[in-house]
Every structure is written in structure tokens, then in C-alpha cells.
mmCIF file of C-alpha atoms in Angstrom:
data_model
loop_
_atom_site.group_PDB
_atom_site.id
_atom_site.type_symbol
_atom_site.label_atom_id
_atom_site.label_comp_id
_atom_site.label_asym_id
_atom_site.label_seq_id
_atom_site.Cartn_x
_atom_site.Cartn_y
_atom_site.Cartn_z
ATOM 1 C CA UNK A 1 -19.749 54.564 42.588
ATOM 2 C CA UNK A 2 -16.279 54.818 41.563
ATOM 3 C CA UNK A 3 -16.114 50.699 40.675
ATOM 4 C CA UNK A 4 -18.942 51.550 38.668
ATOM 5 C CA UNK A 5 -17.612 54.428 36.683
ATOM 6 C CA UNK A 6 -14.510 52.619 35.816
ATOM 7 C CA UNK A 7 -15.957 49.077 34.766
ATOM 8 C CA UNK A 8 -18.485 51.489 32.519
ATOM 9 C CA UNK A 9 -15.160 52.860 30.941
ATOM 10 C CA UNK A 10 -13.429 49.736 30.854
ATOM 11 C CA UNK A 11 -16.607 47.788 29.128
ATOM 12 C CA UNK A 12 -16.927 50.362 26.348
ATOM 13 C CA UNK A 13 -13.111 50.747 25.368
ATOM 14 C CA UNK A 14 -12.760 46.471 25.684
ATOM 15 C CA UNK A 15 -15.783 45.407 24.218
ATOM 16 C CA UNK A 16 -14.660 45.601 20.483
ATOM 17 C CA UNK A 17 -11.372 44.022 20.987
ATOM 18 C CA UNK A 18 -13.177 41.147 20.556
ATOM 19 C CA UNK A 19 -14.626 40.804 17.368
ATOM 20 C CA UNK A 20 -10.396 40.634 16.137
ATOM 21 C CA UNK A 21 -10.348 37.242 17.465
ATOM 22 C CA UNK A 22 -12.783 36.325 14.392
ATOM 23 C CA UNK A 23 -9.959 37.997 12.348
ATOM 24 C CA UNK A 24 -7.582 36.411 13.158
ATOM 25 C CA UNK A 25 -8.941 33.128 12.923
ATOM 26 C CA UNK A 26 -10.570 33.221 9.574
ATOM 27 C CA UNK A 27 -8.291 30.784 7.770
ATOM 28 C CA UNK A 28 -9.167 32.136 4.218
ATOM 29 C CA UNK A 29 -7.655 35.367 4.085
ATOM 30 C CA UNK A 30 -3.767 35.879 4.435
ATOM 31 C CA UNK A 31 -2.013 37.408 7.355
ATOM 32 C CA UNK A 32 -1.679 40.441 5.212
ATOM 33 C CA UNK A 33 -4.999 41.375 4.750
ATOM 34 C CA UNK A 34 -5.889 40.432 8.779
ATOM 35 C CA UNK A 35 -2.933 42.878 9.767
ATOM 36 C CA UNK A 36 -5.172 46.114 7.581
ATOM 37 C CA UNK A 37 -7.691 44.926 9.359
ATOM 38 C CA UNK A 38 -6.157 45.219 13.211
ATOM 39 C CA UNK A 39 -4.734 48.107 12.044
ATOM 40 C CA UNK A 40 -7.715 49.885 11.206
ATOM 41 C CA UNK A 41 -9.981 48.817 14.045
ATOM 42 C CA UNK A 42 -6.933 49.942 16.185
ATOM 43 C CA UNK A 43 -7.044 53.536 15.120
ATOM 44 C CA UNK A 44 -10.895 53.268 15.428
ATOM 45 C CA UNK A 45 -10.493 51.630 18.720
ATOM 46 C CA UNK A 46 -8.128 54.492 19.838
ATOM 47 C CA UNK A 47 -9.982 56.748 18.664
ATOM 48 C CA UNK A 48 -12.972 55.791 20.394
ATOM 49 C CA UNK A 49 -11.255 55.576 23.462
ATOM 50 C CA UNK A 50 -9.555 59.137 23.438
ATOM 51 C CA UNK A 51 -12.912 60.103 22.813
ATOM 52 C CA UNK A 52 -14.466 58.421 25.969
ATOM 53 C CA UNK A 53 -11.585 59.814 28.033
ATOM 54 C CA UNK A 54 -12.272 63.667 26.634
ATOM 55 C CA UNK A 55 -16.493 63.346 26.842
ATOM 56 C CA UNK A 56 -16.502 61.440 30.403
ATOM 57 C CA UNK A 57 -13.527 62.952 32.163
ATOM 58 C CA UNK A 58 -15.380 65.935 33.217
ATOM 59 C CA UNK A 59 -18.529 63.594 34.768
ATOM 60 C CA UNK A 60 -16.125 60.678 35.933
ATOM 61 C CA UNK A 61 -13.174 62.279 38.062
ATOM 62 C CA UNK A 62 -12.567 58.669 38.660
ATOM 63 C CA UNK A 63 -10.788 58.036 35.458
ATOM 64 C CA UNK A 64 -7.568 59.542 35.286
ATOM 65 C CA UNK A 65 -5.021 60.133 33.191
ATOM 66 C CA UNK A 66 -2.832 57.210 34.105
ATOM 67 C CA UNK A 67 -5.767 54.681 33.352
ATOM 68 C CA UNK A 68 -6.661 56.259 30.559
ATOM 69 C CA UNK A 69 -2.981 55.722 28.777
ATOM 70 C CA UNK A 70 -2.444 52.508 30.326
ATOM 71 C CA UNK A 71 -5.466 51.644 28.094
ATOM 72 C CA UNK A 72 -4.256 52.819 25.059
ATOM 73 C CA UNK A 73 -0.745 51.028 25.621
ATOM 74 C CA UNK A 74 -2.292 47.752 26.348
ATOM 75 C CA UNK A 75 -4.530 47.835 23.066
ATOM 76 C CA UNK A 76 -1.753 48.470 21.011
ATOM 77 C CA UNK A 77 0.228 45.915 22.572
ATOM 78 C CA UNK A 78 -2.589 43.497 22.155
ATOM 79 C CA UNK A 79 -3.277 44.359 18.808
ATOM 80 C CA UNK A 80 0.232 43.461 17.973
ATOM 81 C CA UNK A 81 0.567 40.349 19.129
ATOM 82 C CA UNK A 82 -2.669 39.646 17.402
ATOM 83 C CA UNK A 83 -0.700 40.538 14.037
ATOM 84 C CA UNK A 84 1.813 38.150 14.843
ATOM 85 C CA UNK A 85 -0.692 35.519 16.005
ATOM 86 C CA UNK A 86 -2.347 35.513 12.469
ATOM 87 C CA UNK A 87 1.508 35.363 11.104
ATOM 88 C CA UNK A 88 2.739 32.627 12.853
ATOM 89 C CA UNK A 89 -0.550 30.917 12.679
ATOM 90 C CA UNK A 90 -0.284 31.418 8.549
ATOM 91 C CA UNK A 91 3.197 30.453 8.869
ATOM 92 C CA UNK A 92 2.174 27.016 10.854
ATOM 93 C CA UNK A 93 -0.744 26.567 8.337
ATOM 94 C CA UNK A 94 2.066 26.378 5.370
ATOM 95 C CA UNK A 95 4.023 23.820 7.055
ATOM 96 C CA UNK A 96 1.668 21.841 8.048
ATOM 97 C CA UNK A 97 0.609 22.037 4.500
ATOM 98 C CA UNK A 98 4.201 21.381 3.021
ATOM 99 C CA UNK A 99 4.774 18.361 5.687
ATOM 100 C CA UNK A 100 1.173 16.572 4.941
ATOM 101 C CA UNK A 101 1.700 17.197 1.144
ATOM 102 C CA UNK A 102 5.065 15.313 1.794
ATOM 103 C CA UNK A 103 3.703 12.837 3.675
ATOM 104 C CA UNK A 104 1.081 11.869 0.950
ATOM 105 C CA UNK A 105 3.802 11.920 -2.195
ATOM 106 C CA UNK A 106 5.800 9.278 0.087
ATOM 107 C CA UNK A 107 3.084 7.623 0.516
ATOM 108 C CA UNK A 108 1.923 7.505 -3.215
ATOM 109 C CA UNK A 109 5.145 6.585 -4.295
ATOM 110 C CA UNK A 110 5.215 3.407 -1.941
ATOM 111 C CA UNK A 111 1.634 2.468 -3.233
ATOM 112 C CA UNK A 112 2.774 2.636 -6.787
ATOM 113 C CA UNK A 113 5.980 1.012 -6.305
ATOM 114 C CA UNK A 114 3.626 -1.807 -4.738
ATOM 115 C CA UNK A 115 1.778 -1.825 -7.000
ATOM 116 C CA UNK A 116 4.319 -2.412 -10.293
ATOM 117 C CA UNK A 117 5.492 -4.926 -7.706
ATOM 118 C CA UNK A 118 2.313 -7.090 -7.570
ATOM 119 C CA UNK A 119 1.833 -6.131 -11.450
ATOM 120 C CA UNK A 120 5.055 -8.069 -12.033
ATOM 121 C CA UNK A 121 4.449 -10.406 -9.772
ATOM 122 C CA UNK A 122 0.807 -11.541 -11.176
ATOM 123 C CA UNK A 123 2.343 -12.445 -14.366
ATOM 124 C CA UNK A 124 3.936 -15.444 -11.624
ATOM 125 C CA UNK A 125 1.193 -16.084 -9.443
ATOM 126 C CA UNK A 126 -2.419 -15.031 -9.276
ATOM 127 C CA UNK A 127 -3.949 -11.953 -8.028
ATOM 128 C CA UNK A 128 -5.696 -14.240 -4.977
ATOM 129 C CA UNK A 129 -2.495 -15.761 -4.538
ATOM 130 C CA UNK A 130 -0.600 -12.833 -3.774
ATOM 131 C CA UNK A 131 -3.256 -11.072 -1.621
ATOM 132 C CA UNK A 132 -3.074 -14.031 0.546
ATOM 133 C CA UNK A 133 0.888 -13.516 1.066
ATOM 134 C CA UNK A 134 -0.169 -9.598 1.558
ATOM 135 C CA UNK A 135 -3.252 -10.186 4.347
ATOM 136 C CA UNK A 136 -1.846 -13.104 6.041
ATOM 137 C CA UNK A 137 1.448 -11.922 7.441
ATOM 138 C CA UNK A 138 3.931 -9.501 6.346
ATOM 139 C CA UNK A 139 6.875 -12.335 7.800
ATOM 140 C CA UNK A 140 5.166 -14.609 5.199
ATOM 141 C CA UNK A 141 7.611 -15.868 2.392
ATOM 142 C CA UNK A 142 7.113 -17.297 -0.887
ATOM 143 C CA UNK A 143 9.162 -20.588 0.400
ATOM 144 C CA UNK A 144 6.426 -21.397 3.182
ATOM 145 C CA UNK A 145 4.007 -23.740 1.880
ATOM 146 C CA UNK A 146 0.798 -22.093 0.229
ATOM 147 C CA UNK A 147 -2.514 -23.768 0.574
ATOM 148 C CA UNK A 148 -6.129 -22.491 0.646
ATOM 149 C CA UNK A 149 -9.626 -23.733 0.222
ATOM 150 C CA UNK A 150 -12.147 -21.599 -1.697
ATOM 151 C CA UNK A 151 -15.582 -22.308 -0.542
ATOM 152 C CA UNK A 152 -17.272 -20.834 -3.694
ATOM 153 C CA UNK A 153 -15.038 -20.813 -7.079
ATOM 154 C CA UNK A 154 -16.496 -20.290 -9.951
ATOM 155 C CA UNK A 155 -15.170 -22.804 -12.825
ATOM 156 C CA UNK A 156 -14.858 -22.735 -16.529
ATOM 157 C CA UNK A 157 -13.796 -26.390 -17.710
ATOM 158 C CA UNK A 158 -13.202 -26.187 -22.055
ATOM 159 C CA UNK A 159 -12.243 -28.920 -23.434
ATOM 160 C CA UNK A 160 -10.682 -28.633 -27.309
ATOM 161 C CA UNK A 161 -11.467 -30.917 -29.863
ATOM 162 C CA UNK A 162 -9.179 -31.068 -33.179
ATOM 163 C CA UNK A 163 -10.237 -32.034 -36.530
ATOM 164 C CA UNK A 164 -6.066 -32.815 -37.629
ATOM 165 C CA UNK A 165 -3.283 -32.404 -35.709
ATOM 166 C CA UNK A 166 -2.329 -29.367 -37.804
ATOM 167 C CA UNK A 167 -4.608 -27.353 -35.844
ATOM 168 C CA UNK A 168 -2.637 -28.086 -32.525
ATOM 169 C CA UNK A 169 0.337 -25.606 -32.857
ATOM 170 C CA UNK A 170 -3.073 -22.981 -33.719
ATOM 171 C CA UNK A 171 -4.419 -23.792 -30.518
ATOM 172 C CA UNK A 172 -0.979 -23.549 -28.891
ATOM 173 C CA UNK A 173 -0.989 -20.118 -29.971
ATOM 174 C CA UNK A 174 -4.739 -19.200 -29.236
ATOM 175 C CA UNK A 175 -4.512 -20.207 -25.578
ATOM 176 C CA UNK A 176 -1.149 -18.702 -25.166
ATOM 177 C CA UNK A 177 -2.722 -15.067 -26.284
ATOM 178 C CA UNK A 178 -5.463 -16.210 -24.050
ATOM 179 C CA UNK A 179 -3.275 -16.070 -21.302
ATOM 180 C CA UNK A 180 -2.349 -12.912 -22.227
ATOM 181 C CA UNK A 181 -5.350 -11.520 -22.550
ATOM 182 C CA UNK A 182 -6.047 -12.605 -18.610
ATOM 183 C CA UNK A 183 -3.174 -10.614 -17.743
ATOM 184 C CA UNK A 184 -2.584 -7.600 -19.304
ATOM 185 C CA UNK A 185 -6.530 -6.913 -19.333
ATOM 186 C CA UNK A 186 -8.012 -5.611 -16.046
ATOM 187 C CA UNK A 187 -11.242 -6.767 -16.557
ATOM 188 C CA UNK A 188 -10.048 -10.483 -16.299
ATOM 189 C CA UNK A 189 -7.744 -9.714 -13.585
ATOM 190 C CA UNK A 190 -9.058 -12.216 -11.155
ATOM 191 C CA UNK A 191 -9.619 -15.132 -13.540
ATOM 192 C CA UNK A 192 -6.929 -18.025 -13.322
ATOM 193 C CA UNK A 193 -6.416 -19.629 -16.338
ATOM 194 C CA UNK A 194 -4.803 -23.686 -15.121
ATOM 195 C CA UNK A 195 -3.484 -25.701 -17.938
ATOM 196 C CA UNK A 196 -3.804 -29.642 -17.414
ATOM 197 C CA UNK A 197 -1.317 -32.440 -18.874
ATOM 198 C CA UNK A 198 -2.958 -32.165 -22.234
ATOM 199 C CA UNK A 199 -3.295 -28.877 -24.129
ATOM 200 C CA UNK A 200 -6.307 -29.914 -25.243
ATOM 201 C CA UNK A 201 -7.854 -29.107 -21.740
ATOM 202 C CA UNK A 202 -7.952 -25.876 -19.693
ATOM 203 C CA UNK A 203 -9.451 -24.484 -16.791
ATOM 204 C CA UNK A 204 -10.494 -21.263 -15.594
ATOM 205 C CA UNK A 205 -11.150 -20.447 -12.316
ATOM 206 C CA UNK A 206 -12.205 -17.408 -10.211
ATOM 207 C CA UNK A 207 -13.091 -16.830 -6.516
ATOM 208 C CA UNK A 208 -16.868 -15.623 -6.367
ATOM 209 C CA UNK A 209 -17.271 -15.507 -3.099
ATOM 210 C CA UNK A 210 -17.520 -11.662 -2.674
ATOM 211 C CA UNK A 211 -19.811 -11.496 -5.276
ATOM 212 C CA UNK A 212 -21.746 -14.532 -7.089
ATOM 213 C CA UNK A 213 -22.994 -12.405 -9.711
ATOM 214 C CA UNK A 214 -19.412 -12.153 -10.872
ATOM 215 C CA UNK A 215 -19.633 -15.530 -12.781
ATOM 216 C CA UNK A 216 -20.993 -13.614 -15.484
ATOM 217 C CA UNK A 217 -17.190 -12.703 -16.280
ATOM 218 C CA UNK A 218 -16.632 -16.212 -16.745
ATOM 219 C CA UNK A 219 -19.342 -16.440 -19.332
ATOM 220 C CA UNK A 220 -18.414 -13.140 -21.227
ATOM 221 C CA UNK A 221 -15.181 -14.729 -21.575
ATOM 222 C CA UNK A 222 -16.070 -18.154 -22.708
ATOM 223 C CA UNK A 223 -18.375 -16.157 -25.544
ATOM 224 C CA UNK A 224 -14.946 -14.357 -26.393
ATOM 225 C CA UNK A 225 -13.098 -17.697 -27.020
ATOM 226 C CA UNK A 226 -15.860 -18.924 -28.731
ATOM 227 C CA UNK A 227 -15.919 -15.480 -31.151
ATOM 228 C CA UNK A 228 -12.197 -16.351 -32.208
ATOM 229 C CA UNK A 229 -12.062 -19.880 -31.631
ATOM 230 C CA UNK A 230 -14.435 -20.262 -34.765
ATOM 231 C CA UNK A 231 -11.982 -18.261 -36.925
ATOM 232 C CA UNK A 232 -9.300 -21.684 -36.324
ATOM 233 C CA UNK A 233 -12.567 -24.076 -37.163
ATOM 234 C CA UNK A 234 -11.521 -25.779 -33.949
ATOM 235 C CA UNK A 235 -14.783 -27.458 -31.821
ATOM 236 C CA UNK A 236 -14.785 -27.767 -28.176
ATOM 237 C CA UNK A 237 -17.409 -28.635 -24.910
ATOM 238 C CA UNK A 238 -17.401 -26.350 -22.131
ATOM 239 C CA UNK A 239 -19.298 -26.750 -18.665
ATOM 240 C CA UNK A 240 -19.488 -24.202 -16.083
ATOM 241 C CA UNK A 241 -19.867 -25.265 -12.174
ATOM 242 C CA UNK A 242 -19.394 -23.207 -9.011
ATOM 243 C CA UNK A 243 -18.098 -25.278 -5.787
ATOM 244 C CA UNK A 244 -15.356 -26.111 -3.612
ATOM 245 C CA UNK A 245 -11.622 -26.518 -4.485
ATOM 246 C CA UNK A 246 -8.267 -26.885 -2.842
ATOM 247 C CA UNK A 247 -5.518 -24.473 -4.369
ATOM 248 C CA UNK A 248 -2.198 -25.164 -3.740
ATOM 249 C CA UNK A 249 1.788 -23.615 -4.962
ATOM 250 C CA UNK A 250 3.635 -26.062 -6.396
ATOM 251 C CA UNK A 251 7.293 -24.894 -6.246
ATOM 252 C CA UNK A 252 9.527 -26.168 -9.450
ATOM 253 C CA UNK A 253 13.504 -25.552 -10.482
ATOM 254 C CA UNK A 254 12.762 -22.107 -12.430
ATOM 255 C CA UNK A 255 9.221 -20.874 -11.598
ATOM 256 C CA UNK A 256 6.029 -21.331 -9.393
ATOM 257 C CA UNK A 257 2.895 -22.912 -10.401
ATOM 258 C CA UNK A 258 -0.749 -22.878 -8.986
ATOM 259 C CA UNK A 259 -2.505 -26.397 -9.101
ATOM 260 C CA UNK A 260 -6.250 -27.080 -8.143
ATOM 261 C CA UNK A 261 -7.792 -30.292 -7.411
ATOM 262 C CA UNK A 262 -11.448 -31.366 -6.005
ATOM 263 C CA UNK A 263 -13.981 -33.376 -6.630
ATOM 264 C CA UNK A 264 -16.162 -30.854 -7.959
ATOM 265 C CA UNK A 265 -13.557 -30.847 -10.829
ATOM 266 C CA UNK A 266 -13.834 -35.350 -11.105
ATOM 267 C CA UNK A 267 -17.803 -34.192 -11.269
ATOM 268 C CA UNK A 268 -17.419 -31.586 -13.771
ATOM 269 C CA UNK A 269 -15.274 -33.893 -16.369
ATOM 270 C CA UNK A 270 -18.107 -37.019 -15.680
ATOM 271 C CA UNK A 271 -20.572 -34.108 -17.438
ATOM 272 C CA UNK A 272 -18.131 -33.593 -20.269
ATOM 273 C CA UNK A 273 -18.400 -37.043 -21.030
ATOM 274 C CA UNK A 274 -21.698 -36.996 -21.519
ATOM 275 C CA UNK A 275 -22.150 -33.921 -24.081
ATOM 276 C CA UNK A 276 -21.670 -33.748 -27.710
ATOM 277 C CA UNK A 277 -19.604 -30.810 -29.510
ATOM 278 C CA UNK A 278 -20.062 -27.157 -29.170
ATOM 279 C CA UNK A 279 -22.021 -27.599 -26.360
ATOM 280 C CA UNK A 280 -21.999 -25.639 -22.716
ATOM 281 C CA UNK A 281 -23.311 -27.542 -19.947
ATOM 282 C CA UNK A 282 -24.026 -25.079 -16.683
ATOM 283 C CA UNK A 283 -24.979 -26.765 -13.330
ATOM 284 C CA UNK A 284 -27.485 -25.761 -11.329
ATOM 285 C CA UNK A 285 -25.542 -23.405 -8.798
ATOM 286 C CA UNK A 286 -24.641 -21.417 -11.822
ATOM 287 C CA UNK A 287 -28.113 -20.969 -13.440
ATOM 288 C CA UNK A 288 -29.988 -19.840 -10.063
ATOM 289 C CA UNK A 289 -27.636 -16.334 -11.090
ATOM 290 C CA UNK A 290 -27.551 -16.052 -14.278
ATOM 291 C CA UNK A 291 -31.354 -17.250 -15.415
ATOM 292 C CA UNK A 292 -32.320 -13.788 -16.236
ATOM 293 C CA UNK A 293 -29.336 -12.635 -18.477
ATOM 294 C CA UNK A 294 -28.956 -15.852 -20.742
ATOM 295 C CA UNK A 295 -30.966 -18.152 -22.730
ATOM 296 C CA UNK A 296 -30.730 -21.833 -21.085
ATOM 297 C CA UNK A 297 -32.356 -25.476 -22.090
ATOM 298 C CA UNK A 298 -33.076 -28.142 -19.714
ATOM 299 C CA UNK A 299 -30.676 -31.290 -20.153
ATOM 300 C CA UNK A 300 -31.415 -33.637 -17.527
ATOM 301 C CA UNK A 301 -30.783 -33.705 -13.853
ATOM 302 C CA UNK A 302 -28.722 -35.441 -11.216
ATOM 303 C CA UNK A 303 -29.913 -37.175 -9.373
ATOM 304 C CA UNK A 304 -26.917 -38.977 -7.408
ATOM 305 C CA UNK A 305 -23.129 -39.447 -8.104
ATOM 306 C CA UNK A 306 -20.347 -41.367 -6.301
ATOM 307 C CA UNK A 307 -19.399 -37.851 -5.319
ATOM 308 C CA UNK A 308 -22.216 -36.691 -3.246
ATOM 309 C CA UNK A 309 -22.085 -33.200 -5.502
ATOM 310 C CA UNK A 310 -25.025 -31.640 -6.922
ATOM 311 C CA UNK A 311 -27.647 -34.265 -6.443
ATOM 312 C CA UNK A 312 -31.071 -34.181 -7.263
ATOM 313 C CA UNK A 313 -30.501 -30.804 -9.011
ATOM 314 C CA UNK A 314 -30.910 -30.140 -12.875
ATOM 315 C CA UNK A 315 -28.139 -29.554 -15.331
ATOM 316 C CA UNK A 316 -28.981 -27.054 -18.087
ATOM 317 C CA UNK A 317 -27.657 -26.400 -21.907
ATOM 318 C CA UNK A 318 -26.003 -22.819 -22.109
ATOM 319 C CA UNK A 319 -27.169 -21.750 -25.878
ATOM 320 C CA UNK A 320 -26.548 -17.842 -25.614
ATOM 321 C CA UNK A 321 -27.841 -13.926 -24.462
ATOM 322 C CA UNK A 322 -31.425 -13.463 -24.100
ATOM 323 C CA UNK A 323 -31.394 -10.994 -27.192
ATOM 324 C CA UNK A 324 -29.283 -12.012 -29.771
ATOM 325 C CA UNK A 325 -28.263 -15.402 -31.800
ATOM 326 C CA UNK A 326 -27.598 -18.642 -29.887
ATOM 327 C CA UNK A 327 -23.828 -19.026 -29.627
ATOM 328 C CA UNK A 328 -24.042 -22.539 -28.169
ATOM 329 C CA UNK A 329 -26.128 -25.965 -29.489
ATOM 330 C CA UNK A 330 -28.594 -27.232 -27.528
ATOM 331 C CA UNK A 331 -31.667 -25.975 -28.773
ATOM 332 C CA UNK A 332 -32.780 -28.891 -31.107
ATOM 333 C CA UNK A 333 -30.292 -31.396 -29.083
ATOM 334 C CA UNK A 334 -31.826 -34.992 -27.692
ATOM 335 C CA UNK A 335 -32.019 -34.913 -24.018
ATOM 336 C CA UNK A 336 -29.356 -36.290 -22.632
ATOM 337 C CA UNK A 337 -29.447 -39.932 -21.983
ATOM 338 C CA UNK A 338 -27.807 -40.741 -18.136
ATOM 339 C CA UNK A 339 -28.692 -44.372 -17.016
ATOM 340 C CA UNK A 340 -32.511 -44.946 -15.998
ATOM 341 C CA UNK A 341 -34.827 -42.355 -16.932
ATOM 342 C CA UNK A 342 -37.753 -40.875 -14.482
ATOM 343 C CA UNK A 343 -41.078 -39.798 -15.893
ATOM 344 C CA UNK A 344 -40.779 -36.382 -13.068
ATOM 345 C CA UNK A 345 -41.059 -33.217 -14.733
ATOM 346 C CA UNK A 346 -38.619 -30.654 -13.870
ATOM 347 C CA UNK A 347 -40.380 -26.797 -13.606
ATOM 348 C CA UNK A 348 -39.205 -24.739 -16.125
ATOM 349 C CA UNK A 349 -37.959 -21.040 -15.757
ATOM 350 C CA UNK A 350 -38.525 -18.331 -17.390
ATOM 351 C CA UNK A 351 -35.347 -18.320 -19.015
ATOM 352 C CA UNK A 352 -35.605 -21.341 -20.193
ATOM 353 C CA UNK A 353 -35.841 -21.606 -24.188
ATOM 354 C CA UNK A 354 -39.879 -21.531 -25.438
ATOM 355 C CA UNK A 355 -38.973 -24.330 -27.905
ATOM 356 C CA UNK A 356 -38.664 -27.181 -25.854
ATOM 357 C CA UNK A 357 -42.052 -29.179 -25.155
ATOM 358 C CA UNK A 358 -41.272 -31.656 -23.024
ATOM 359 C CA UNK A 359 -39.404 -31.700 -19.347
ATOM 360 C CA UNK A 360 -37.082 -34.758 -18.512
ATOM 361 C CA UNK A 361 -35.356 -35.933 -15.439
ATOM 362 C CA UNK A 362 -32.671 -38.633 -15.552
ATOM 363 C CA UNK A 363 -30.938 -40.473 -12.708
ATOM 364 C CA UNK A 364 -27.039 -40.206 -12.814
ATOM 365 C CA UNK A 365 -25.018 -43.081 -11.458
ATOM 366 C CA UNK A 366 -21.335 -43.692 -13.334
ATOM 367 C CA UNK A 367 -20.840 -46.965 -12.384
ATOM 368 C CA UNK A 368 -23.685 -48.312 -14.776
ATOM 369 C CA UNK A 369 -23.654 -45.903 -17.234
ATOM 370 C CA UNK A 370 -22.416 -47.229 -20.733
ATOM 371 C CA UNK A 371 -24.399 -45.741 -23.186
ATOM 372 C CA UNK A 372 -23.671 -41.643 -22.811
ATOM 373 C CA UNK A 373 -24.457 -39.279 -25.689
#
């Protein structure tokens, strides 16, 4: 009876201690505004307690005065250290605040500073290029030999042609703001712009194999050269071709140079041979992604080359966007002529241009061919 009677007492003077807990670990108010809070259930809490003793003293002789002030003692002494719980716990909150916020302007400054470091370093080397020296090994050094295979590269072969030789120190100038344009322009950040032994001759190459669909940035880019190039009354013959090439750092006296050789490239200048002025020859790999954003013509088809690349596939004219004028030739342009014809028709797409009536299919074999147009 007299366990009962003080567990009765104890239950209703404890029982809203515990609903400060909440207080003190709601993280959006301040320790101020926590410590009014204890402070004011205290005085209730007392309060309620003194009132307890006074109404169940004279029923529970149990509960003496002793107990009764020990009570009291221990709630204020608990409510303190609940004050300075939601201090220090404030005060740890700031810190940890202060330290992370540290932490993450250290951290920003090394990613910029790496970043102005690859900035200036791209205007060396290529973006690819240098992400290889970054995901490979952080031990890795420009002086160890660099040399990759790209599985699927997407390729941009232009080939100048000049009416006088007046126009070369023009062209000298157009392809050097060209290559300016590649680098100080983040939208053709990750095309590689490869100058061959003649100026007359460039190449453009980006990795696609993340995304195929980003070939189109090789085309956007080719109609951009073709918007200024007419301003110099300069012609040229383009092809486009996605396959496999060898990349490799070639290191010289004063600077660096990228250098790219495959066969794909052999196969892509046997095409230019074949085609006539402001023309755009795209292979087949390229027009199974970009069918149904540009206007294409069927030129002929491949049927087998000493390279073992692209046979029996079909090799279409480029002539522009599906809405808008034709940029490129093709549309009244003779079929092109490669060796032996075949009498096979060749299905046509639907983005293939409405005006042509008649399908062709051609064999391709360079040793016999004499008579290319």
C-alpha cells in the first residue's frame, strides 16, 4: 500500500518531465527560446508538485517531507542541465556548421583551381586526352607514352578547294578562328579539330560513344563553316563517317600534338575522291541517327573495299535540315559512278529527298576504278 502511494506520487510529479526532451531537441528554435520554455514548465512543474504534496499529504502519510523536497531539488537540477544540453547542443550545431562550411570552400577552391588547370591545359591537349591522364592514374605523367583506341568516333573529314592561291592566307585565317571557336566555346568542347600536312585538309573528330546522337554537333558545326566559308567564295567536299581510330601523343621540342590514324580515315578519303564540289557525303553509320533531323539523297552503296569497312551498306548525299533551304548539292547530282553498276534497288527512307525517282546500287572496288565522278 505504501509502494503504491508513492509510485502514484512519483508518476504524476515525473510524467511531464518528459515532453522537455522534445524541447530540447527541436533543432529550429535557439537555445534561448528552449531555456523560457524549461523555465516555465519548471515553475508549472513545481507548482504542480507542491500542490500534490499539500492535497495528498493528509490521505498518503507515506509521503513525507523529505521525499517531497528531494523531488523538487532533482527537477530543478534536471531542468538545468536540460538548459545546458540545448546550449551546448546549439553550440555543437554551429561548429559543425562553421567546420562543414569550411570543408566545402576548400573543397570548391581545389575544384576551381582544377578546373582553370584543365582550361589551360585543353588549349594543349584535348578534353579526352586529359580525362584519360585524370581516370587512369593519378602517378600518370605527361612523359609516359599516350595511346588509346576509340571504338566509336565520330569524324568530320573537309577538304578545301581554292580558286587562286590568294585565297590561302584567307583560309589560314578561317581555320585558325575555327580553332578558336572549338576552344573557347563550350558547346564544341569535345570536338578535336587535327590538321594534316596540307592546310587544305582538316579533320574533326569527337568520341560518341556515350552518346551517338551527339554527331549532330558535328553537323551543326560543319553548317557553321559552311555559313562563313561562303563569305571567302572558297569550295570544299566534306564526308562524315563514324568508326574506329587509334589516337596517339606525339611529343615535339616545344609542344604536344594529338595524331589519329585508321583505316576508316584511308576509307573516308577513297569517298572524297569520288565526289564533286560542295558536296557532303555521310556513310551509313551516320544516317541510321540522324535520318529524321536532316534531308539526305541516296548516292550509291558499297559494296566491298580493300578495307573490309562499311560493305554492302549505302552512302548518302547530306543536302541540309528537314525545314529550311538545302545547304549542300546533291539534289539534282548524277549518281555516283563506282566501277560496275547493279540493277538492286536500295529502300528508301523517309528522310530521303521526294525528288529522286530512281534507286541505284554500285559495287566499290579501288583497284579497278578509273573513271570516278
Amino acid at each position: 500500500q505504501l509502494l503504491f502511494h508513492r509510485q502514484y506520487h512519483e508518476y504524476l510529479v515525473l510524467t511531464p518531465i518528459y515532453p522537455l526532451y522534445f524541447c530540447t531537441l527541436f533543432r529550429q528554435c535557439s537555445w534561448l527560446i528552449k531555456t523560457f520554455f524549461i523555465i516555465i514548465c519548471s515553475i508549472l512543474q513545481l507548482y504542480m508538485l507542491e500542490y500534490i504534496w499539500l492535497t495528498t499529504n493528509t490521505y498518503f502519510s507515506s509521503i513525507n517531507s523529505l521525499h517531497h523536497y528531494t523531488t523538487s531539488t532533482l527537477i530543478i537540477f534536471h531542468n538545468s542541465l536540460l538548459i545546458i544540453l540545448s546550449y551546448i547542443h546549439e553550440w555543437l550545431e554551429k561548429i559543425d556548421f562553421v567546420w562543414f562550411k569550411q570543408i566545402d570552400n576548400e573543397r570548391l577552391i581545389i575544384i576551381r583551381q582544377r578546373n582553370q588547370f584543365i582550361k589551360q591545359t585543353s588549349f594543349l591537349l584535348p578534353l579526352r586526352v586529359i580525362n584519360y591522364y585524370l581516370n587512369t592514374n593519378s602517378n600518370l605523367s605527361l612523359t609516359q607514352h599516350y595511346h588509346y583506341k576509340y571504338d566509336q568516333m565520330g569524324l568530320l573529314y573537309i577538304r578545301f578547294n581554292l580558286l587562286n592561291n590568294k585565297d590561302e592566307y584567307s583560309l589560314i585565317n578561317f581555320i585558325n578562328n575555327i580553332e578558336y571557336l572549338l576552344k573557347n566555346n563550350d558547346k564544341y568542347n569535345n570536338i578535336v579539330m587535327h590538321k594534316k600536312s596540307t592546310i587544305r585538309e582538316i579533320i574533326f573528330s569527337m568520341d560518341v560513344s556515350s552518346s551517338l546522337k551527339s554527331i549532330q554537333e558535328l553537323v551543326e558545326l560543319l553548317f557553321q563553316i559552311d555559313e562563313h566559308i561562303k563569305l571567302l567564295q572558297i569550295n570544299f567536299t566534306a564526308c562524315l563517317h563514324i568508326g574506329c581510330i587509334n589516337e596517339i601523343l606525339i611529343h615535339f621540342e616545344k609542344y604536344p600534338k594529338i595524331d589519329i590514324w585508321s583505316e576508316h580515315i584511308s576509307f573516308i578519303q577513297l569517298l572524297m575522291s569520288k565526289i564533286q564540289q560542295n558536296h557532303c557525303l555521310v556513310t551509313s553509320s551516320v544516317y541510321h541517327l540522324l535520318n529524321d533531323l536532316y534531308l539526305f539523297r541516296i548516292a550509291g552503296s558499297v559494296i566491298n573495299t580493300p578495307m573490309n569497312i562499311e560493305n554492302n551498306t549505302s552512302i548518302y548525299f547530306l543536302l541540309g535540315r528537314l525545314i529550311g533551304d538545302n545547304i549542300f548539292q546533291g539534289r539534282n547530282a548524277l549518281p555516283l559512278t563506282i566501277n560496275q553498276p547493279n540493277n538492286d534497288t536500295i529502300p528508301k527512307s523517309s528522310s530521303l529527298d521526294d525528288s529522286q525517282c530512281s534507286q541505284y546500287q554500285y559495287k566499290h572496288n579501288s583497284h579497278n576504278d578509273k573513271n570516278p565522278s
